């Protein structure tokens, strides 16, 4: 590990000022320390934000929740309000990592964790995300875990967070503080970027901009579910995951929110898929049509081709289970 400086500010304002070019925030450190040990990330300075007052979970005036960026994944999953009103989030959190990691990992860090692409972690391999212009070893290499949607000729990495997939289905927002003290609040959908020609730029955060909270809107009605397909039963990243919130009225789908992980550089949500399902009577033909739309631009790179039919099966199973009582027999 290369030498680095270290500061531990007591205020958000001081943290923003300390996070100059070459610096990185650290809280739980469950991803960053690994990356520093592999010398994939070599920050000149660590800004330890673990003492900032960002740990609370409070109700909002609108009936939702404000989750501080330093709330641990374990505490968030165990919160009574989350378990009762946002079970898809609790299930996604418990599907991620190990109990030890969940006790240390934070919500802010979870959103900003880096891809698990093998080529990104190996400095001897080409990777445009780690070293722009060096190429992408995964496109013609070992790409079983890689993207089939939203990828580019420069990068086919995926975003690894389970939590972010559930938050995307719940229409969560992100609250940040910029280095000049301004507060920003924007949809989670606008946080992560697709790789395009600049895969090294993973979010739209400015240098020194600190995630301070996640805002959940009032709980959605309907059936909430999170399902995750992976290579082993625990402590593995998703090959395909799906967060769903589906409400039925009589025999029709009244509303649906679907976010998918493991397929792209960000949690994937396709408004057209939800549009074709809403207001319709559930049927196998309808579910096939939704899957056709979701996967219309999907493209495998060889070893990850299986993700396309797998995603179809996961989507149809989730829709079938959520609407089963209303399905024609």
mmCIF file of C-alpha atoms in Angstrom:
data_model
loop_
_atom_site.group_PDB
_atom_site.id
_atom_site.type_symbol
_atom_site.label_atom_id
_atom_site.label_comp_id
_atom_site.label_asym_id
_atom_site.label_seq_id
_atom_site.Cartn_x
_atom_site.Cartn_y
_atom_site.Cartn_z
ATOM 1 C CA UNK A 1 0.000 0.000 0.000
ATOM 2 C CA UNK A 2 1.370 3.397 -0.954
ATOM 3 C CA UNK A 3 1.837 6.093 1.729
ATOM 4 C CA UNK A 4 -1.059 8.502 2.240
ATOM 5 C CA UNK A 5 -2.072 11.382 4.467
ATOM 6 C CA UNK A 6 -4.925 11.164 6.956
ATOM 7 C CA UNK A 7 -7.299 13.697 8.484
ATOM 8 C CA UNK A 8 -10.409 13.233 10.646
ATOM 9 C CA UNK A 9 -12.561 16.375 10.479
ATOM 10 C CA UNK A 10 -15.290 17.070 13.029
ATOM 11 C CA UNK A 11 -17.703 18.859 10.707
ATOM 12 C CA UNK A 12 -19.158 18.302 7.247
ATOM 13 C CA UNK A 13 -17.780 21.646 6.118
ATOM 14 C CA UNK A 14 -14.264 20.715 7.207
ATOM 15 C CA UNK A 15 -14.573 17.349 5.479
ATOM 16 C CA UNK A 16 -15.485 19.037 2.195
ATOM 17 C CA UNK A 17 -12.536 21.390 2.414
ATOM 18 C CA UNK A 18 -10.162 18.522 3.213
ATOM 19 C CA UNK A 19 -11.327 16.465 0.225
ATOM 20 C CA UNK A 20 -9.217 18.244 -2.361
ATOM 21 C CA UNK A 21 -7.899 16.668 -5.556
ATOM 22 C CA UNK A 22 -6.248 13.355 -4.790
ATOM 23 C CA UNK A 23 -8.215 12.775 -1.590
ATOM 24 C CA UNK A 24 -10.856 10.157 -0.817
ATOM 25 C CA UNK A 25 -13.524 9.943 1.865
ATOM 26 C CA UNK A 26 -13.421 6.881 4.078
ATOM 27 C CA UNK A 27 -16.104 5.628 6.482
ATOM 28 C CA UNK A 28 -16.513 1.854 6.874
ATOM 29 C CA UNK A 29 -13.662 1.261 4.436
ATOM 30 C CA UNK A 30 -14.952 -2.177 3.432
ATOM 31 C CA UNK A 31 -14.229 -1.539 -0.263
ATOM 32 C CA UNK A 32 -11.662 1.261 -0.253
ATOM 33 C CA UNK A 33 -9.114 -0.551 1.909
ATOM 34 C CA UNK A 34 -9.174 -3.527 -0.466
ATOM 35 C CA UNK A 35 -8.625 -1.232 -3.427
ATOM 36 C CA UNK A 36 -5.732 0.503 -1.695
ATOM 37 C CA UNK A 37 -4.109 -2.812 -0.808
ATOM 38 C CA UNK A 38 -4.274 -3.811 -4.476
ATOM 39 C CA UNK A 39 -3.047 -0.301 -5.426
ATOM 40 C CA UNK A 40 -6.079 0.100 -7.664
ATOM 41 C CA UNK A 41 -6.832 3.300 -5.759
ATOM 42 C CA UNK A 42 -3.933 5.305 -4.374
ATOM 43 C CA UNK A 43 -5.400 8.416 -2.703
ATOM 44 C CA UNK A 44 -2.876 10.938 -1.457
ATOM 45 C CA UNK A 45 -5.093 11.668 1.539
ATOM 46 C CA UNK A 46 -7.890 9.878 3.377
ATOM 47 C CA UNK A 47 -10.607 12.054 4.869
ATOM 48 C CA UNK A 48 -12.118 9.987 7.682
ATOM 49 C CA UNK A 49 -15.784 10.989 8.052
ATOM 50 C CA UNK A 50 -16.650 8.393 10.676
ATOM 51 C CA UNK A 51 -17.126 11.006 13.434
ATOM 52 C CA UNK A 52 -19.576 13.181 11.506
ATOM 53 C CA UNK A 53 -23.177 13.374 12.699
ATOM 54 C CA UNK A 54 -24.662 11.318 9.853
ATOM 55 C CA UNK A 55 -25.947 8.214 11.657
ATOM 56 C CA UNK A 56 -29.610 8.889 12.309
ATOM 57 C CA UNK A 57 -32.745 7.498 10.656
ATOM 58 C CA UNK A 58 -35.617 9.979 10.934
ATOM 59 C CA UNK A 59 -39.123 10.259 9.577
ATOM 60 C CA UNK A 60 -39.712 13.059 7.091
ATOM 61 C CA UNK A 61 -42.576 15.529 6.992
ATOM 62 C CA UNK A 62 -43.770 13.844 3.795
ATOM 63 C CA UNK A 63 -44.076 10.453 5.495
ATOM 64 C CA UNK A 64 -40.842 8.893 4.280
ATOM 65 C CA UNK A 65 -37.452 8.318 5.904
ATOM 66 C CA UNK A 66 -34.185 10.238 5.922
ATOM 67 C CA UNK A 67 -31.287 7.813 6.314
ATOM 68 C CA UNK A 68 -27.938 9.252 7.348
ATOM 69 C CA UNK A 69 -24.999 8.292 5.155
ATOM 70 C CA UNK A 70 -23.168 6.663 8.075
ATOM 71 C CA UNK A 71 -26.005 4.354 9.104
ATOM 72 C CA UNK A 72 -24.607 0.854 8.813
ATOM 73 C CA UNK A 73 -26.180 -1.668 6.468
ATOM 74 C CA UNK A 74 -26.921 -3.911 9.475
ATOM 75 C CA UNK A 75 -28.719 -1.155 11.409
ATOM 76 C CA UNK A 76 -30.709 -0.115 8.355
ATOM 77 C CA UNK A 77 -31.837 -3.666 7.637
ATOM 78 C CA UNK A 78 -32.914 -4.091 11.278
ATOM 79 C CA UNK A 79 -34.823 -0.814 11.567
ATOM 80 C CA UNK A 80 -38.483 -1.529 12.361
ATOM 81 C CA UNK A 81 -39.747 1.120 9.921
ATOM 82 C CA UNK A 82 -37.640 -0.258 7.091
ATOM 83 C CA UNK A 83 -38.725 -3.840 7.783
ATOM 84 C CA UNK A 84 -42.399 -2.821 7.924
ATOM 85 C CA UNK A 85 -42.694 -0.222 5.145
ATOM 86 C CA UNK A 86 -39.722 -0.958 2.854
ATOM 87 C CA UNK A 87 -39.185 -4.746 3.082
ATOM 88 C CA UNK A 88 -37.599 -4.835 -0.377
ATOM 89 C CA UNK A 89 -34.784 -2.682 1.031
ATOM 90 C CA UNK A 90 -34.303 -4.832 4.127
ATOM 91 C CA UNK A 91 -34.157 -7.979 1.991
ATOM 92 C CA UNK A 92 -31.661 -6.448 -0.426
ATOM 93 C CA UNK A 93 -29.395 -5.386 2.434
ATOM 94 C CA UNK A 94 -29.487 -8.841 4.006
ATOM 95 C CA UNK A 95 -28.701 -10.409 0.614
ATOM 96 C CA UNK A 96 -25.454 -8.457 0.406
ATOM 97 C CA UNK A 97 -22.025 -9.269 1.857
ATOM 98 C CA UNK A 98 -21.556 -11.014 5.228
ATOM 99 C CA UNK A 99 -22.860 -10.039 8.698
ATOM 100 C CA UNK A 100 -19.406 -8.752 9.609
ATOM 101 C CA UNK A 101 -19.277 -6.488 6.557
ATOM 102 C CA UNK A 102 -22.842 -5.262 7.051
ATOM 103 C CA UNK A 103 -21.909 -4.207 10.590
ATOM 104 C CA UNK A 104 -19.185 -1.979 9.180
ATOM 105 C CA UNK A 105 -20.414 -0.887 5.741
ATOM 106 C CA UNK A 106 -22.375 2.366 5.499
ATOM 107 C CA UNK A 107 -25.239 3.438 3.265
ATOM 108 C CA UNK A 108 -23.224 6.214 1.647
ATOM 109 C CA UNK A 109 -20.300 3.917 0.969
ATOM 110 C CA UNK A 110 -22.567 1.195 -0.353
ATOM 111 C CA UNK A 111 -23.874 3.514 -3.050
ATOM 112 C CA UNK A 112 -20.333 4.430 -4.092
ATOM 113 C CA UNK A 113 -18.667 1.036 -3.984
ATOM 114 C CA UNK A 114 -16.628 0.173 -7.067
ATOM 115 C CA UNK A 115 -17.190 -2.591 -9.577
ATOM 116 C CA UNK A 116 -15.959 -6.131 -8.855
ATOM 117 C CA UNK A 117 -14.632 -6.561 -12.405
ATOM 118 C CA UNK A 118 -11.555 -8.835 -12.247
ATOM 119 C CA UNK A 119 -9.660 -6.622 -14.684
ATOM 120 C CA UNK A 120 -10.327 -3.504 -12.611
ATOM 121 C CA UNK A 121 -8.782 -5.194 -9.569
ATOM 122 C CA UNK A 122 -5.674 -6.442 -11.395
ATOM 123 C CA UNK A 123 -3.213 -3.626 -12.238
ATOM 124 C CA UNK A 124 -1.387 -5.930 -14.644
ATOM 125 C CA UNK A 125 -4.475 -6.063 -16.886
ATOM 126 C CA UNK A 126 -5.896 -3.371 -19.204
ATOM 127 C CA UNK A 127 -8.849 -1.471 -17.728
ATOM 128 C CA UNK A 128 -10.213 1.839 -18.974
ATOM 129 C CA UNK A 129 -11.924 2.428 -15.657
ATOM 130 C CA UNK A 130 -8.705 2.150 -13.638
ATOM 131 C CA UNK A 131 -6.392 3.573 -16.303
ATOM 132 C CA UNK A 132 -8.220 5.465 -19.074
ATOM 133 C CA UNK A 133 -7.021 4.553 -22.548
ATOM 134 C CA UNK A 134 -5.512 1.203 -21.564
ATOM 135 C CA UNK A 135 -8.328 -0.908 -23.014
ATOM 136 C CA UNK A 136 -10.871 -3.322 -21.587
ATOM 137 C CA UNK A 137 -9.625 -6.827 -20.940
ATOM 138 C CA UNK A 138 -13.090 -8.084 -20.026
ATOM 139 C CA UNK A 139 -14.661 -7.585 -23.461
ATOM 140 C CA UNK A 140 -12.654 -10.442 -24.967
ATOM 141 C CA UNK A 141 -11.663 -12.047 -21.685
ATOM 142 C CA UNK A 142 -13.362 -13.628 -18.688
ATOM 143 C CA UNK A 143 -16.689 -11.810 -18.530
ATOM 144 C CA UNK A 144 -19.145 -14.071 -16.717
ATOM 145 C CA UNK A 145 -20.172 -11.352 -14.241
ATOM 146 C CA UNK A 146 -20.231 -8.473 -16.697
ATOM 147 C CA UNK A 147 -22.850 -6.189 -18.236
ATOM 148 C CA UNK A 148 -25.323 -7.020 -20.991
ATOM 149 C CA UNK A 149 -27.154 -3.664 -20.928
ATOM 150 C CA UNK A 150 -25.817 -0.115 -21.150
ATOM 151 C CA UNK A 151 -22.220 -1.211 -21.760
ATOM 152 C CA UNK A 152 -19.837 0.441 -24.207
ATOM 153 C CA UNK A 153 -16.795 -0.440 -26.297
ATOM 154 C CA UNK A 154 -14.736 0.961 -23.409
ATOM 155 C CA UNK A 155 -16.215 -0.873 -20.414
ATOM 156 C CA UNK A 156 -18.609 -3.730 -19.608
ATOM 157 C CA UNK A 157 -18.343 -3.567 -15.807
ATOM 158 C CA UNK A 158 -21.409 -3.818 -13.547
ATOM 159 C CA UNK A 159 -22.406 -1.980 -10.405
ATOM 160 C CA UNK A 160 -22.247 -4.354 -7.415
ATOM 161 C CA UNK A 161 -24.650 -2.885 -4.837
ATOM 162 C CA UNK A 162 -27.779 -4.788 -3.783
ATOM 163 C CA UNK A 163 -28.994 -1.864 -1.693
ATOM 164 C CA UNK A 164 -28.916 0.543 -4.633
ATOM 165 C CA UNK A 165 -31.147 -1.759 -6.689
ATOM 166 C CA UNK A 166 -33.841 -1.709 -4.004
ATOM 167 C CA UNK A 167 -33.501 2.056 -3.545
ATOM 168 C CA UNK A 168 -33.938 2.521 -7.293
ATOM 169 C CA UNK A 169 -37.251 0.651 -7.196
ATOM 170 C CA UNK A 170 -38.345 2.787 -4.239
ATOM 171 C CA UNK A 171 -37.602 6.082 -6.049
ATOM 172 C CA UNK A 172 -35.066 7.123 -3.415
ATOM 173 C CA UNK A 173 -33.235 10.432 -3.561
ATOM 174 C CA UNK A 174 -29.680 11.332 -2.580
ATOM 175 C CA UNK A 175 -28.727 14.320 -0.431
ATOM 176 C CA UNK A 176 -25.211 15.722 -0.702
ATOM 177 C CA UNK A 177 -23.147 18.643 0.524
ATOM 178 C CA UNK A 178 -20.779 20.321 -1.922
ATOM 179 C CA UNK A 179 -17.375 21.681 -0.834
ATOM 180 C CA UNK A 180 -18.734 25.252 -0.914
ATOM 181 C CA UNK A 181 -21.431 24.287 1.592
ATOM 182 C CA UNK A 182 -24.392 24.006 -0.786
ATOM 183 C CA UNK A 183 -26.868 21.179 -0.322
ATOM 184 C CA UNK A 184 -28.038 19.155 -3.299
ATOM 185 C CA UNK A 185 -30.884 16.639 -3.514
ATOM 186 C CA UNK A 186 -31.544 14.579 -6.626
ATOM 187 C CA UNK A 187 -33.007 11.221 -7.694
ATOM 188 C CA UNK A 188 -30.802 8.195 -7.150
ATOM 189 C CA UNK A 189 -31.317 7.499 -10.847
ATOM 190 C CA UNK A 190 -29.099 10.522 -11.553
ATOM 191 C CA UNK A 191 -26.224 9.458 -9.287
ATOM 192 C CA UNK A 192 -24.592 6.654 -11.290
ATOM 193 C CA UNK A 193 -23.454 6.975 -14.917
ATOM 194 C CA UNK A 194 -23.242 4.534 -17.789
ATOM 195 C CA UNK A 195 -19.637 4.000 -18.964
ATOM 196 C CA UNK A 196 -19.759 5.513 -22.450
ATOM 197 C CA UNK A 197 -16.290 6.760 -23.351
ATOM 198 C CA UNK A 198 -15.385 7.753 -19.778
ATOM 199 C CA UNK A 199 -15.914 4.691 -17.565
ATOM 200 C CA UNK A 200 -13.589 6.162 -14.934
ATOM 201 C CA UNK A 201 -16.332 8.704 -14.133
ATOM 202 C CA UNK A 202 -18.847 6.559 -12.278
ATOM 203 C CA UNK A 203 -21.048 9.246 -10.694
ATOM 204 C CA UNK A 204 -22.002 12.863 -11.211
ATOM 205 C CA UNK A 205 -20.600 13.909 -7.817
ATOM 206 C CA UNK A 206 -18.059 16.723 -7.846
ATOM 207 C CA UNK A 207 -14.662 16.428 -6.188
ATOM 208 C CA UNK A 208 -15.224 16.802 -2.448
ATOM 209 C CA UNK A 209 -19.017 16.433 -2.668
ATOM 210 C CA UNK A 210 -20.137 14.311 0.273
ATOM 211 C CA UNK A 211 -23.201 12.057 0.338
ATOM 212 C CA UNK A 212 -24.974 13.002 3.585
ATOM 213 C CA UNK A 213 -28.270 11.087 3.409
ATOM 214 C CA UNK A 214 -30.651 8.950 1.411
ATOM 215 C CA UNK A 215 -34.284 10.071 1.300
ATOM 216 C CA UNK A 216 -37.083 7.540 0.932
ATOM 217 C CA UNK A 217 -40.537 8.723 -0.184
ATOM 218 C CA UNK A 218 -43.629 7.478 1.651
ATOM 219 C CA UNK A 219 -43.925 3.717 1.475
ATOM 220 C CA UNK A 220 -45.454 2.304 -1.684
ATOM 221 C CA UNK A 221 -48.409 -0.007 -1.438
ATOM 222 C CA UNK A 222 -48.281 -3.451 -2.962
ATOM 223 C CA UNK A 223 -46.094 -6.537 -2.881
ATOM 224 C CA UNK A 224 -42.394 -5.838 -2.330
ATOM 225 C CA UNK A 225 -39.758 -8.445 -3.173
ATOM 226 C CA UNK A 226 -36.016 -8.759 -3.746
ATOM 227 C CA UNK A 227 -34.574 -11.809 -5.428
ATOM 228 C CA UNK A 228 -30.931 -12.440 -6.223
ATOM 229 C CA UNK A 229 -29.298 -15.097 -8.377
ATOM 230 C CA UNK A 230 -25.639 -15.748 -7.550
ATOM 231 C CA UNK A 231 -23.030 -18.462 -7.740
ATOM 232 C CA UNK A 232 -23.338 -19.473 -4.086
ATOM 233 C CA UNK A 233 -25.927 -19.035 -1.372
ATOM 234 C CA UNK A 234 -24.210 -16.216 0.528
ATOM 235 C CA UNK A 235 -21.409 -13.694 0.334
ATOM 236 C CA UNK A 236 -21.509 -13.433 -3.455
ATOM 237 C CA UNK A 237 -22.383 -10.604 -5.799
ATOM 238 C CA UNK A 238 -25.460 -10.824 -7.991
ATOM 239 C CA UNK A 239 -25.379 -12.330 -11.442
ATOM 240 C CA UNK A 240 -28.906 -10.977 -11.753
ATOM 241 C CA UNK A 241 -31.029 -9.359 -9.054
ATOM 242 C CA UNK A 242 -34.490 -7.827 -9.151
ATOM 243 C CA UNK A 243 -36.255 -5.440 -6.779
ATOM 244 C CA UNK A 244 -39.988 -5.234 -7.400
ATOM 245 C CA UNK A 245 -42.903 -3.290 -5.954
ATOM 246 C CA UNK A 246 -46.172 -4.395 -7.560
ATOM 247 C CA UNK A 247 -49.716 -3.414 -6.620
ATOM 248 C CA UNK A 248 -52.810 -5.206 -7.872
ATOM 249 C CA UNK A 249 -56.343 -3.825 -8.047
ATOM 250 C CA UNK A 250 -58.997 -6.411 -8.819
ATOM 251 C CA UNK A 251 -57.543 -8.461 -11.673
ATOM 252 C CA UNK A 252 -55.188 -5.820 -13.061
ATOM 253 C CA UNK A 253 -51.681 -4.543 -12.319
ATOM 254 C CA UNK A 254 -52.295 -1.106 -10.810
ATOM 255 C CA UNK A 255 -48.659 -0.039 -10.463
ATOM 256 C CA UNK A 256 -45.247 -1.607 -10.867
ATOM 257 C CA UNK A 257 -41.652 -0.597 -10.143
ATOM 258 C CA UNK A 258 -38.841 -2.897 -11.292
ATOM 259 C CA UNK A 259 -35.105 -2.328 -10.764
ATOM 260 C CA UNK A 260 -32.513 -4.833 -11.866
ATOM 261 C CA UNK A 261 -28.942 -5.410 -10.722
ATOM 262 C CA UNK A 262 -26.034 -7.323 -12.220
ATOM 263 C CA UNK A 263 -26.830 -6.263 -15.775
ATOM 264 C CA UNK A 264 -25.348 -2.803 -16.155
ATOM 265 C CA UNK A 265 -23.019 -0.107 -14.872
ATOM 266 C CA UNK A 266 -25.873 1.162 -12.670
ATOM 267 C CA UNK A 267 -29.105 -0.222 -11.213
ATOM 268 C CA UNK A 268 -31.251 -0.662 -14.312
ATOM 269 C CA UNK A 269 -34.846 0.513 -14.583
ATOM 270 C CA UNK A 270 -36.787 0.676 -17.847
ATOM 271 C CA UNK A 271 -39.913 2.898 -17.773
ATOM 272 C CA UNK A 272 -41.296 1.274 -20.919
ATOM 273 C CA UNK A 273 -41.386 -2.139 -19.241
ATOM 274 C CA UNK A 274 -43.414 -0.732 -16.355
ATOM 275 C CA UNK A 275 -45.670 1.143 -18.778
ATOM 276 C CA UNK A 276 -46.665 -1.963 -20.728
ATOM 277 C CA UNK A 277 -47.471 -3.847 -17.524
ATOM 278 C CA UNK A 278 -49.505 -1.141 -15.792
ATOM 279 C CA UNK A 279 -53.259 -1.509 -16.125
ATOM 280 C CA UNK A 280 -53.047 -4.933 -17.738
ATOM 281 C CA UNK A 281 -54.391 -8.310 -16.697
ATOM 282 C CA UNK A 282 -51.412 -10.531 -15.835
ATOM 283 C CA UNK A 283 -50.641 -13.341 -18.264
ATOM 284 C CA UNK A 284 -47.654 -15.283 -19.543
ATOM 285 C CA UNK A 285 -47.928 -13.457 -22.859
ATOM 286 C CA UNK A 286 -47.821 -10.088 -21.091
ATOM 287 C CA UNK A 287 -44.777 -11.117 -19.056
ATOM 288 C CA UNK A 288 -42.994 -12.347 -22.191
ATOM 289 C CA UNK A 289 -43.740 -9.017 -23.862
ATOM 290 C CA UNK A 290 -42.285 -7.135 -20.870
ATOM 291 C CA UNK A 291 -39.157 -9.305 -20.941
ATOM 292 C CA UNK A 292 -38.777 -8.740 -24.705
ATOM 293 C CA UNK A 293 -38.807 -4.988 -24.102
ATOM 294 C CA UNK A 294 -36.421 -5.145 -21.162
ATOM 295 C CA UNK A 295 -33.906 -7.210 -23.117
ATOM 296 C CA UNK A 296 -34.357 -5.651 -26.565
ATOM 297 C CA UNK A 297 -30.855 -4.129 -26.504
ATOM 298 C CA UNK A 298 -29.148 -6.778 -24.362
ATOM 299 C CA UNK A 299 -25.839 -8.000 -25.724
ATOM 300 C CA UNK A 300 -23.571 -10.611 -24.208
ATOM 301 C CA UNK A 301 -19.794 -10.775 -24.558
ATOM 302 C CA UNK A 302 -19.466 -14.556 -24.470
ATOM 303 C CA UNK A 303 -19.297 -15.975 -20.979
ATOM 304 C CA UNK A 304 -22.089 -13.687 -19.774
ATOM 305 C CA UNK A 305 -24.551 -14.589 -22.547
ATOM 306 C CA UNK A 306 -26.483 -16.704 -20.036
ATOM 307 C CA UNK A 307 -27.577 -13.541 -18.207
ATOM 308 C CA UNK A 308 -30.063 -12.710 -20.954
ATOM 309 C CA UNK A 309 -32.286 -15.794 -20.644
ATOM 310 C CA UNK A 310 -31.655 -15.822 -16.885
ATOM 311 C CA UNK A 311 -32.990 -12.286 -16.567
ATOM 312 C CA UNK A 312 -36.094 -13.270 -18.513
ATOM 313 C CA UNK A 313 -36.763 -16.122 -16.092
ATOM 314 C CA UNK A 314 -36.134 -13.959 -13.017
ATOM 315 C CA UNK A 315 -38.441 -11.207 -14.284
ATOM 316 C CA UNK A 316 -41.247 -13.576 -15.209
ATOM 317 C CA UNK A 317 -40.994 -15.435 -11.897
ATOM 318 C CA UNK A 318 -41.196 -12.184 -9.933
ATOM 319 C CA UNK A 319 -44.189 -10.988 -11.923
ATOM 320 C CA UNK A 320 -45.890 -14.369 -11.675
ATOM 321 C CA UNK A 321 -45.429 -14.555 -7.893
ATOM 322 C CA UNK A 322 -46.588 -10.986 -7.252
ATOM 323 C CA UNK A 323 -49.733 -11.381 -9.360
ATOM 324 C CA UNK A 324 -50.419 -15.081 -8.855
ATOM 325 C CA UNK A 325 -53.812 -14.689 -7.189
ATOM 326 C CA UNK A 326 -55.055 -12.734 -10.199
ATOM 327 C CA UNK A 327 -53.565 -14.933 -12.934
ATOM 328 C CA UNK A 328 -56.068 -16.726 -15.181
ATOM 329 C CA UNK A 329 -56.135 -20.468 -14.490
#
